[in-house]
PDB file of C-alpha atoms in Angstrom:
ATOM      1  CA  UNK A   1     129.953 131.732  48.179  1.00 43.00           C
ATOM      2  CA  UNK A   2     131.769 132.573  51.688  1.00 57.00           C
ATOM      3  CA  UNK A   3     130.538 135.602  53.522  1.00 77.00           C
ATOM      4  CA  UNK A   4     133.317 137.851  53.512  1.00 86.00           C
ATOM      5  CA  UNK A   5     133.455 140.472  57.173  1.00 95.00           C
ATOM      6  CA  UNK A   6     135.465 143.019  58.899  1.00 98.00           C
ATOM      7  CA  UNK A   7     135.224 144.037  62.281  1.00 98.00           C
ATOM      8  CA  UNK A   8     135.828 147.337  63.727  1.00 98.00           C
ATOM      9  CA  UNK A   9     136.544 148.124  67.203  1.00 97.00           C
ATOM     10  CA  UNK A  10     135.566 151.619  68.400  1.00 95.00           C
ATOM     11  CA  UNK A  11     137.948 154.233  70.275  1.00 93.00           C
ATOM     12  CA  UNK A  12     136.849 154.098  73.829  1.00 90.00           C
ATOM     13  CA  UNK A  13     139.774 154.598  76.311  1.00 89.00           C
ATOM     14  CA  UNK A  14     140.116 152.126  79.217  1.00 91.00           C
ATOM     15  CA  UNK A  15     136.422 151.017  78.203  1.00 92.00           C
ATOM     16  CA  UNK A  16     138.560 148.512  75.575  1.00 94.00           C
ATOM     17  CA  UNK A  17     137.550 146.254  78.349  1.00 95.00           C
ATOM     18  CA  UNK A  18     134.492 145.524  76.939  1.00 96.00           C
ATOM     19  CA  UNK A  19     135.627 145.062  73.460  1.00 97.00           C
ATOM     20  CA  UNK A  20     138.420 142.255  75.255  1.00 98.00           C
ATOM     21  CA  UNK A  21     134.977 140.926  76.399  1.00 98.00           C
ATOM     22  CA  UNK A  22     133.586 140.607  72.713  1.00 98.00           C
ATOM     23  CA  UNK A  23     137.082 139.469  71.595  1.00 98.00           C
ATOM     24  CA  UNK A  24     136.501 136.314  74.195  1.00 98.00           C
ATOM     25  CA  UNK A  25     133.409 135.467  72.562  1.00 98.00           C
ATOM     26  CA  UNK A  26     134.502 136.128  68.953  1.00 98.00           C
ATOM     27  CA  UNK A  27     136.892 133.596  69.801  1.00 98.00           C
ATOM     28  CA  UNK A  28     135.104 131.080  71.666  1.00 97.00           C
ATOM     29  CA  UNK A  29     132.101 131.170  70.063  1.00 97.00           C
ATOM     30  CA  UNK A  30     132.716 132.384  66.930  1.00 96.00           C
ATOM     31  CA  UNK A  31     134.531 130.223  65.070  1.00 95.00           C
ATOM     32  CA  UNK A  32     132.573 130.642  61.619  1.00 94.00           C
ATOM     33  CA  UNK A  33     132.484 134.036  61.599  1.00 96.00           C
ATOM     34  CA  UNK A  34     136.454 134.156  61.996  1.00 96.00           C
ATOM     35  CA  UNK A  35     136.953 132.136  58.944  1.00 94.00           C
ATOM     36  CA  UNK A  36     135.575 134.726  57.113  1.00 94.00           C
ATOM     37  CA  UNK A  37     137.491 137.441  58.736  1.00 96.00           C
ATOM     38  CA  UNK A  38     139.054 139.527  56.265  1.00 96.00           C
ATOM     39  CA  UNK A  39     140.065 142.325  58.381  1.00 97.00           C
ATOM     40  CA  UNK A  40     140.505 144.610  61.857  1.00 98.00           C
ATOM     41  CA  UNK A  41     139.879 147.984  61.995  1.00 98.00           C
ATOM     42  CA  UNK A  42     140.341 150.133  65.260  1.00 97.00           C
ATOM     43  CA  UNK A  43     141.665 153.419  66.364  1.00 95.00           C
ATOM     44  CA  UNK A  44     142.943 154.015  69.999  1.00 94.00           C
ATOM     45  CA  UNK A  45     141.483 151.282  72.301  1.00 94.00           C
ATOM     46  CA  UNK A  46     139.963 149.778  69.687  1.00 96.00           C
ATOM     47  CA  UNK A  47     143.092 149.507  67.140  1.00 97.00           C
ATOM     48  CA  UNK A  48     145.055 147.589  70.180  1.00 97.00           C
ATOM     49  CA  UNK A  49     141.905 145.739  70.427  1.00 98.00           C
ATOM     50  CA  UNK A  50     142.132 144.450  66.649  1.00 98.00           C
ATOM     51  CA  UNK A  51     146.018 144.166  66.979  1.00 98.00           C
ATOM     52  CA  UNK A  52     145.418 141.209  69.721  1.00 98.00           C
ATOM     53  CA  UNK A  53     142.870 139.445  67.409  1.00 98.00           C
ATOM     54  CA  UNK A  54     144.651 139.553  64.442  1.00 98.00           C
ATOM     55  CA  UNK A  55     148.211 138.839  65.928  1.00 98.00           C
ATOM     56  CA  UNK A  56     148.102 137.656  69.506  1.00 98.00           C
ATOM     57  CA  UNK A  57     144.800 135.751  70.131  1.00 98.00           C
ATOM     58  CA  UNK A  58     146.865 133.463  72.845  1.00 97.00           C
ATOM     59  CA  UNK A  59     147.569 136.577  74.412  1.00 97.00           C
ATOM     60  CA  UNK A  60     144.016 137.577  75.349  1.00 97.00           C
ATOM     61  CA  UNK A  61     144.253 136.714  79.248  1.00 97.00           C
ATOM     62  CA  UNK A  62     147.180 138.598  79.400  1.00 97.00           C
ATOM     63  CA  UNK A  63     146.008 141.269  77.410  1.00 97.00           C
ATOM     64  CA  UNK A  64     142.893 141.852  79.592  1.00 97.00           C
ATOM     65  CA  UNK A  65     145.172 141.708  83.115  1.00 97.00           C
ATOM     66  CA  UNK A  66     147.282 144.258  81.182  1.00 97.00           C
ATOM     67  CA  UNK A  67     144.361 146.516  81.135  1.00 96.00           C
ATOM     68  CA  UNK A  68     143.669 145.356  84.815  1.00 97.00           C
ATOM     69  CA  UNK A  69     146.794 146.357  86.074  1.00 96.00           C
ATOM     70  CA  UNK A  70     147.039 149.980  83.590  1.00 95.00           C
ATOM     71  CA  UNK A  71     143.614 151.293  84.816  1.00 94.00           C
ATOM     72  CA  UNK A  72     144.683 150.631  88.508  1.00 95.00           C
ATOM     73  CA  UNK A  73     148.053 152.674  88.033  1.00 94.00           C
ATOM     74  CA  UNK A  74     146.306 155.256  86.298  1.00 93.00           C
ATOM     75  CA  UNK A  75     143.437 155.598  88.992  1.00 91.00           C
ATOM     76  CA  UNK A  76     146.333 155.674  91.649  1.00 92.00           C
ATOM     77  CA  UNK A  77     148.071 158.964  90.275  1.00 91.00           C
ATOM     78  CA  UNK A  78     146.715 162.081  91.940  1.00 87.00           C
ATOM     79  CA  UNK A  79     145.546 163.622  88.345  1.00 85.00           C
ATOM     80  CA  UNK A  80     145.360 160.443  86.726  1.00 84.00           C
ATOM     81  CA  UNK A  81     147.499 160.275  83.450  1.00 87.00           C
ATOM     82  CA  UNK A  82     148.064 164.141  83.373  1.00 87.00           C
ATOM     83  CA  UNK A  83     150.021 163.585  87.313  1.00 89.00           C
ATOM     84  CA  UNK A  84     153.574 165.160  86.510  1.00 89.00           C
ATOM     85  CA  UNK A  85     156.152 162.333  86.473  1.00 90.00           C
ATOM     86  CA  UNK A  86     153.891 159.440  85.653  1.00 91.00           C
ATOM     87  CA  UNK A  87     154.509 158.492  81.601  1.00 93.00           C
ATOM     88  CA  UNK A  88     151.158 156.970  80.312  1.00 94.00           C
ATOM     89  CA  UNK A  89     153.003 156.185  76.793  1.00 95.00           C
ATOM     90  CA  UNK A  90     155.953 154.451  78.511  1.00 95.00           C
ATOM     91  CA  UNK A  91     153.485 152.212  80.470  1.00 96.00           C
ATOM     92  CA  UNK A  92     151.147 151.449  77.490  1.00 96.00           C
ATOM     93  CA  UNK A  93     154.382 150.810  75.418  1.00 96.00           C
ATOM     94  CA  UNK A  94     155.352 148.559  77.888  1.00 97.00           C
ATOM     95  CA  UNK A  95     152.283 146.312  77.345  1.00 96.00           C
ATOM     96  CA  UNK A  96     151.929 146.473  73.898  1.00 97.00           C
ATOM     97  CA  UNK A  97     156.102 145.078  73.484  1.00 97.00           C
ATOM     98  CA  UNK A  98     155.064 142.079  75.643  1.00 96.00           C
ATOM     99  CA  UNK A  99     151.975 141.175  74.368  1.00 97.00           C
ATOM    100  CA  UNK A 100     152.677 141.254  70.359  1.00 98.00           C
ATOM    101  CA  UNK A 101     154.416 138.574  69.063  1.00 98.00           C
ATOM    102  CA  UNK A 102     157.724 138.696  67.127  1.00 98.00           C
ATOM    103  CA  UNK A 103     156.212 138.598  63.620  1.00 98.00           C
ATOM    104  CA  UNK A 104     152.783 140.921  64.815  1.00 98.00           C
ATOM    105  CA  UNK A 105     153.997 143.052  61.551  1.00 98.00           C
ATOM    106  CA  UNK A 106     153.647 140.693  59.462  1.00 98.00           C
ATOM    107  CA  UNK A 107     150.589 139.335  60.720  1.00 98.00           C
ATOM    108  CA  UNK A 108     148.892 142.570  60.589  1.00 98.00           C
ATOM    109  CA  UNK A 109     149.840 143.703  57.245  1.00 97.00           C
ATOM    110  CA  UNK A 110     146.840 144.083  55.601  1.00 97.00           C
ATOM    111  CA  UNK A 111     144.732 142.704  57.885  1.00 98.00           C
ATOM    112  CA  UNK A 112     144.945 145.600  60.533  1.00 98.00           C
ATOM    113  CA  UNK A 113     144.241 148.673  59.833  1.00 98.00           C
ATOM    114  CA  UNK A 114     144.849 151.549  62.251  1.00 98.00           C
ATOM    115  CA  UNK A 115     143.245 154.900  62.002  1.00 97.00           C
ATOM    116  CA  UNK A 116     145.496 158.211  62.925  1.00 97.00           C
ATOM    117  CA  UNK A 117     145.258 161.818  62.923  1.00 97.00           C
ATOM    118  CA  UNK A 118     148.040 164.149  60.996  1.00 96.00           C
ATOM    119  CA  UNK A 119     148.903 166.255  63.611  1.00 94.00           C
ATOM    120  CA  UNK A 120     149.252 169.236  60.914  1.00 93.00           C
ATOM    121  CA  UNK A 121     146.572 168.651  58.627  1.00 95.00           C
ATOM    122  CA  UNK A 122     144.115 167.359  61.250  1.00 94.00           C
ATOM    123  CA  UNK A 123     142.993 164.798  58.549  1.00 96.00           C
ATOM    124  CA  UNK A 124     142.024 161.047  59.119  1.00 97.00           C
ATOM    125  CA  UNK A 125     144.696 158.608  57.696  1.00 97.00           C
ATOM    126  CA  UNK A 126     144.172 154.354  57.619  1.00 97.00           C
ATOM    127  CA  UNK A 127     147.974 152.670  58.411  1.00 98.00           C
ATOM    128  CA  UNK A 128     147.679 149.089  57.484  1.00 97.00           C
ATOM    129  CA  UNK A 129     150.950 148.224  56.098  1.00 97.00           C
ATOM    130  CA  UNK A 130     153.797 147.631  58.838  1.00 98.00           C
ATOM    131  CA  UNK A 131     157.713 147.497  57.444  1.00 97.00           C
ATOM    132  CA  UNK A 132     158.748 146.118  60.752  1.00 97.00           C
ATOM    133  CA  UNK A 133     157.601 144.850  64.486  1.00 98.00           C
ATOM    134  CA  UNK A 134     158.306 148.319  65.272  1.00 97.00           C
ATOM    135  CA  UNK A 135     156.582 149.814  62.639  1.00 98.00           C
ATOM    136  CA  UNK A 136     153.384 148.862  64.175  1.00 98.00           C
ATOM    137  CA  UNK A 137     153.734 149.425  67.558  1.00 98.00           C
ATOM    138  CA  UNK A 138     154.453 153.341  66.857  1.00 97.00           C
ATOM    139  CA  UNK A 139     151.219 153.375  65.138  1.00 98.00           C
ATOM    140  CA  UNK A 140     149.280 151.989  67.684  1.00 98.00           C
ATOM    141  CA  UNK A 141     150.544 154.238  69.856  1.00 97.00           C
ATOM    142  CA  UNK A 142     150.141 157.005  67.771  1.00 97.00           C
ATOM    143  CA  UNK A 143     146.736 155.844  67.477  1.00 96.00           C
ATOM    144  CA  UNK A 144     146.231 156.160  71.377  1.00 94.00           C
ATOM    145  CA  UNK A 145     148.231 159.458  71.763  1.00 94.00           C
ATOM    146  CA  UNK A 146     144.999 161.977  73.462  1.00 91.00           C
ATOM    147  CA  UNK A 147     147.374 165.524  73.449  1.00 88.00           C
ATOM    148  CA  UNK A 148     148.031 166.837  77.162  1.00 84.00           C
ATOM    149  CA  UNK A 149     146.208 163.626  78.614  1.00 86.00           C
ATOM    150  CA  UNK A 150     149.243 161.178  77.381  1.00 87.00           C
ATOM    151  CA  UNK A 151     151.732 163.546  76.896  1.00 86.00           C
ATOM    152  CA  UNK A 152     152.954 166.662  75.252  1.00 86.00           C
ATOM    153  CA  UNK A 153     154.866 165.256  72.441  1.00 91.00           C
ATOM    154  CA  UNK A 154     152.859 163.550  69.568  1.00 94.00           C
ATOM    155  CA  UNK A 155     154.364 160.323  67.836  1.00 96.00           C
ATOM    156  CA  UNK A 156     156.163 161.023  65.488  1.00 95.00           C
ATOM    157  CA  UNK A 157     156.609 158.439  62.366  1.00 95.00           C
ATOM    158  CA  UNK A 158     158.830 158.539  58.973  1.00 89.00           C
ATOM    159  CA  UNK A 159     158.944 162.669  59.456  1.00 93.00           C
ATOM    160  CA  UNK A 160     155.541 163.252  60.155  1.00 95.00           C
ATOM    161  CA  UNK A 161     153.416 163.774  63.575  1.00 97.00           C
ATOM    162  CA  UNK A 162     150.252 161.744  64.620  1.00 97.00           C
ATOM    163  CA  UNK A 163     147.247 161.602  67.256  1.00 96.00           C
ATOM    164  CA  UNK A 164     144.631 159.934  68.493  1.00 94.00           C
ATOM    165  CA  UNK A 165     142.439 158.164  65.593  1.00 94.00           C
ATOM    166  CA  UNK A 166     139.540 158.626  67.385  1.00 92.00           C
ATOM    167  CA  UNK A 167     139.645 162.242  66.614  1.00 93.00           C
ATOM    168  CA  UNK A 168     139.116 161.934  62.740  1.00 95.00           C
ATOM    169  CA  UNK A 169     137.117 158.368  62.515  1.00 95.00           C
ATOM    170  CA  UNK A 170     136.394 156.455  65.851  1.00 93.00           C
ATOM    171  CA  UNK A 171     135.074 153.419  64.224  1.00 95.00           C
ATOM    172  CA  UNK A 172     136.439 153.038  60.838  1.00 96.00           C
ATOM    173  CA  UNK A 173     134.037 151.666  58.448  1.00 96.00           C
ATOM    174  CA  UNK A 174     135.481 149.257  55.532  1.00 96.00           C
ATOM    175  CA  UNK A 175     134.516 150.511  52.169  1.00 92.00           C
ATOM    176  CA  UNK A 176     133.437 146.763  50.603  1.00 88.00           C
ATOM    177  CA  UNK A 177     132.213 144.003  52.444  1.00 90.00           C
ATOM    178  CA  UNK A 178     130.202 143.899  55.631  1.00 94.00           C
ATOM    179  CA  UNK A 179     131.811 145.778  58.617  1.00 97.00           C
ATOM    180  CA  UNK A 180     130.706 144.652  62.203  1.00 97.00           C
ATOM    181  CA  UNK A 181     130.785 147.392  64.415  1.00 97.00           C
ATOM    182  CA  UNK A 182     132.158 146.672  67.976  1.00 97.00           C
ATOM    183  CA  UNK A 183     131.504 149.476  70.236  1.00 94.00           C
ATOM    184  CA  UNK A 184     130.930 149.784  74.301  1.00 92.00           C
ATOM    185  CA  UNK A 185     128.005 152.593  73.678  1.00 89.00           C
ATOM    186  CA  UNK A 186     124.567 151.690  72.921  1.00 87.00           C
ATOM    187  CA  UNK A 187     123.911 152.887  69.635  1.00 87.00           C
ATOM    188  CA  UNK A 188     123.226 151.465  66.273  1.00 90.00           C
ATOM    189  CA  UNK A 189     126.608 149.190  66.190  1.00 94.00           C
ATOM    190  CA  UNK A 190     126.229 145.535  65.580  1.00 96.00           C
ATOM    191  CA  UNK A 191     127.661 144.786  68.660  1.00 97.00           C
ATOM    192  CA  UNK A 192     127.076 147.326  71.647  1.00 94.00           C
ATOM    193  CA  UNK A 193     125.091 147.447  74.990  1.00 92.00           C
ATOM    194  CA  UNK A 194     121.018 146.972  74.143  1.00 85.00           C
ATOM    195  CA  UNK A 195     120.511 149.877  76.723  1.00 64.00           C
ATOM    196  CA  UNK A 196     121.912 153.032  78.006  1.00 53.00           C
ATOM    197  CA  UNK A 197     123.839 152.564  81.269  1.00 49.00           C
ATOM    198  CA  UNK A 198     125.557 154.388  83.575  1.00 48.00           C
ATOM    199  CA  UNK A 199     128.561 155.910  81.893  1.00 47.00           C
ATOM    200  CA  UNK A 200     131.494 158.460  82.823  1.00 41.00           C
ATOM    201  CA  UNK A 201     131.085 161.451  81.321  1.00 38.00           C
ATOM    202  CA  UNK A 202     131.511 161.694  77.250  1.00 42.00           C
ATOM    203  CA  UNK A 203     134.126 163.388  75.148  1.00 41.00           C
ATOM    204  CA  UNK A 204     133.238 164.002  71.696  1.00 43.00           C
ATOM    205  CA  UNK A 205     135.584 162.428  69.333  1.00 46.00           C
ATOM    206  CA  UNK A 206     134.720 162.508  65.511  1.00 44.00           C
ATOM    207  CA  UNK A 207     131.590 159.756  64.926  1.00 40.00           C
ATOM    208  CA  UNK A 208     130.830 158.638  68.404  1.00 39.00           C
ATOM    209  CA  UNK A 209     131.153 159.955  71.697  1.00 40.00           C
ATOM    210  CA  UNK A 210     133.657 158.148  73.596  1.00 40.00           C
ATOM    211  CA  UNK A 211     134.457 158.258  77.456  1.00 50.00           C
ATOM    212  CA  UNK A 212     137.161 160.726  79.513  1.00 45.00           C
ATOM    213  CA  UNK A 213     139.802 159.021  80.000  1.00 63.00           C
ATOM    214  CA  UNK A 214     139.899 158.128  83.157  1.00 78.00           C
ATOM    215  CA  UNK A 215     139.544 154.265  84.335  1.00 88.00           C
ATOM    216  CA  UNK A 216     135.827 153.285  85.711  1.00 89.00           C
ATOM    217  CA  UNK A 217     136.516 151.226  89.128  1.00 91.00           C
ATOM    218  CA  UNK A 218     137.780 147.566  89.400  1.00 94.00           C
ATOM    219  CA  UNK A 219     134.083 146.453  89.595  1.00 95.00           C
ATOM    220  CA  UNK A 220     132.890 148.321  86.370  1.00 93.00           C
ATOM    221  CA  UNK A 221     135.030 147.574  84.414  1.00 95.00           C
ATOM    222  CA  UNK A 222     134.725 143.936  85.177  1.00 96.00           C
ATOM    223  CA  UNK A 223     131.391 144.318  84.617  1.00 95.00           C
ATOM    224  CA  UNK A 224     131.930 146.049  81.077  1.00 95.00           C
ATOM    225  CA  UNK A 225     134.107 142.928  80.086  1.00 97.00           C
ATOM    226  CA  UNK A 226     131.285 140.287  80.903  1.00 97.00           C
ATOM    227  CA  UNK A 227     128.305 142.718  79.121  1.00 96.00           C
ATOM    228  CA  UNK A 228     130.981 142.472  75.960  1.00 97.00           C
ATOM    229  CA  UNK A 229     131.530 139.086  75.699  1.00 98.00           C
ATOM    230  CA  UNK A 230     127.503 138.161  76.388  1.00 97.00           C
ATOM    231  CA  UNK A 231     126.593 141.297  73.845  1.00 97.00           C
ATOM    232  CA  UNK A 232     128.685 139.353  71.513  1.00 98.00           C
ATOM    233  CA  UNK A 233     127.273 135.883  72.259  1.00 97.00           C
ATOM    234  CA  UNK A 234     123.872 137.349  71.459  1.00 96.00           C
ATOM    235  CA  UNK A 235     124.821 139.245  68.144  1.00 97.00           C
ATOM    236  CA  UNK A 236     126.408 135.702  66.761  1.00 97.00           C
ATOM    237  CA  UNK A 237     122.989 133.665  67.901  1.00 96.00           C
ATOM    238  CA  UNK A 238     121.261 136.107  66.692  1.00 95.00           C
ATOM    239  CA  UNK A 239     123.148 136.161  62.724  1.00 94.00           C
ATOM    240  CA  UNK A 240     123.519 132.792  62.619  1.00 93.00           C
ATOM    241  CA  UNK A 241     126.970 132.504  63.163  1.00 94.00           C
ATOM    242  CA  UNK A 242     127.074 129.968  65.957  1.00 88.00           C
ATOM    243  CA  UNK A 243     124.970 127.085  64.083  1.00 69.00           C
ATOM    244  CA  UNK A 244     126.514 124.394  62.549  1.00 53.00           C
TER     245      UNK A 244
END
C-alpha cells in the first residue's frame, strides 16, 4: 500500500527562505516522497511556500530571487514595511501574479490549503478550494496580511475580512495521514534546524514562535536557504525516502 503524506510549511516571515531551501531538496531529492504527496498546507510564508510546490515547481529559482530582491527593498525603507509610502502588499502581490501560473487555481484546489484568520471572530479558517486564479492569490495574501506591519486595511474576500494565518494555526496539521512539518525553528518538526541558532527576535504567533518581520541580511538569509535544503536532504536519508 502507498504511503500517503502532507507537508506543512510553517509561518515564518522573510525566513520562507529556508523552507525555498527544503522545497529544492524535496524536489531534487525527493522524488518518492512527492509521489505520495497528497497535500500543502501553509499559512503566511509558508502557504506561498506550498503554493510554489503544488503549482509552480519551475518557478522555484525565480521564486527564491523574488524573496532576494523583497527582503532587500524592505531592509532599504527607513522603518522597514511600516515606512509611510512604501506598500508591502502591492510588492508581494506583484510576485505572487508573476510567479503562479495561469491555471495555479486549479492546481491548488484541494491540494493547497491556506490557513486565515476572521478578522471579526479571530477564529482559524483552512481555504483550500479556489473559484478562480484570483481566488487564490487574495488568500494568500490574506494569509500574509500582519495588521499595521503590511498595512491598515485587512483583505477582504466574498464580504468577509482576513489576517495573517499564523495568528490562529502557524503550521496546520492534516487531520488523517502523516503531516511533515517544515519549519525554520528548531523544535520538534520533521524538518527544522538540529540546533538553536542565532535568530531575530520572536513574535508569538498561535503554535510556534515565528520571527519579526524584518529581513535577516543578504548573508543570513543565504545561509538559512542552504541549512533548509541540507535539513531536508538529511530528514529524506534519514526516512528512507531517497533509496531506490
Amino acid at each position: 500500500m502507498t504511503t500517503v503524506v502532507n507537508l506543512s510549511f510553517a509561518a515564518c516571515g522573510f525566513l520562507g527562505i529556508y523552507q525555498l531551501g527544503a522545497v529544492e531538496a524535496f524536489l531534487t531529492h525527493g522524488h518518492r516522497l512527492l509521489s505520495c504527496l497528497r497535500a500543502c498546507a501553509g499559512a503566511s510564508a509558508g502557504a506561498l511556500v506550498g503554493a510554489v510546490l503544488i503549482t509552480a515547481p519551475d518557478k522555484l529559482e525565480h521564486c527564491k530571487e523574488f524573496t532576494y530582491r523583497f527582503a532587500s527593498n524592505v531592509r532599504k525603507q527607513k522603518l522597514g514595511a511600516m515606512t509611510p509610502g512604501y506598500d508591502f502588499m502591492f510588492e508581494l502581490r506583484g510576485g505572487i501574479d508573476n510567479i503562479l501560473p495561469p491555471d495555479a487555481h486549479l492546481l491548488a484546489s484541494e491540494r493547497l490549503h491556506v490557513s486565515l484568520t476572521n478578522c471579526n471572530t479571530r477564529r482559524n479558517s483552512m481555504v483550500s478550494s479556489f473559484s478562480s486564479r484570483e481566488h487564490l492569490i487574495k488568500v494568500l495574501l490574506a494569509s500574509s496580511f500582519v495588521p499595521l506591519y503590511a498595512g491598515l486595511k485587512p483583505v477582504e474576500i466574498q464580504g468577509q475580512k482576513w489576517i495573517d494565518g499564523g495568528f490562529t494555526d502557524s503550521l496546520p496539521i492534516f487531520a488523517a495521514g502523516r503531516t511533515i512539518t517544515v519549519s525554520p525553528f528548531s523544535g520538534k518538526q520533521d524538518v527544522c534546524p538540529p540546533h538553536v541558532g542565532r535568530r531575530k527576535p520572536n513574535l508569538k504567533l498561535a503554535n510556534m514562535s515565528v520571527t519579526a518581520l524584518f529581513p535577516p541580511p543578504l548573508p543570513q538569509m543565504q545561509a538559512l536557504q542552504q541549512e533548509g535544503y541540507e535539513d531536508t536532504l538529511h530528514f529524506l536519508r534519514t526516512e528512507g525516502w531517497t533509496r531506490a
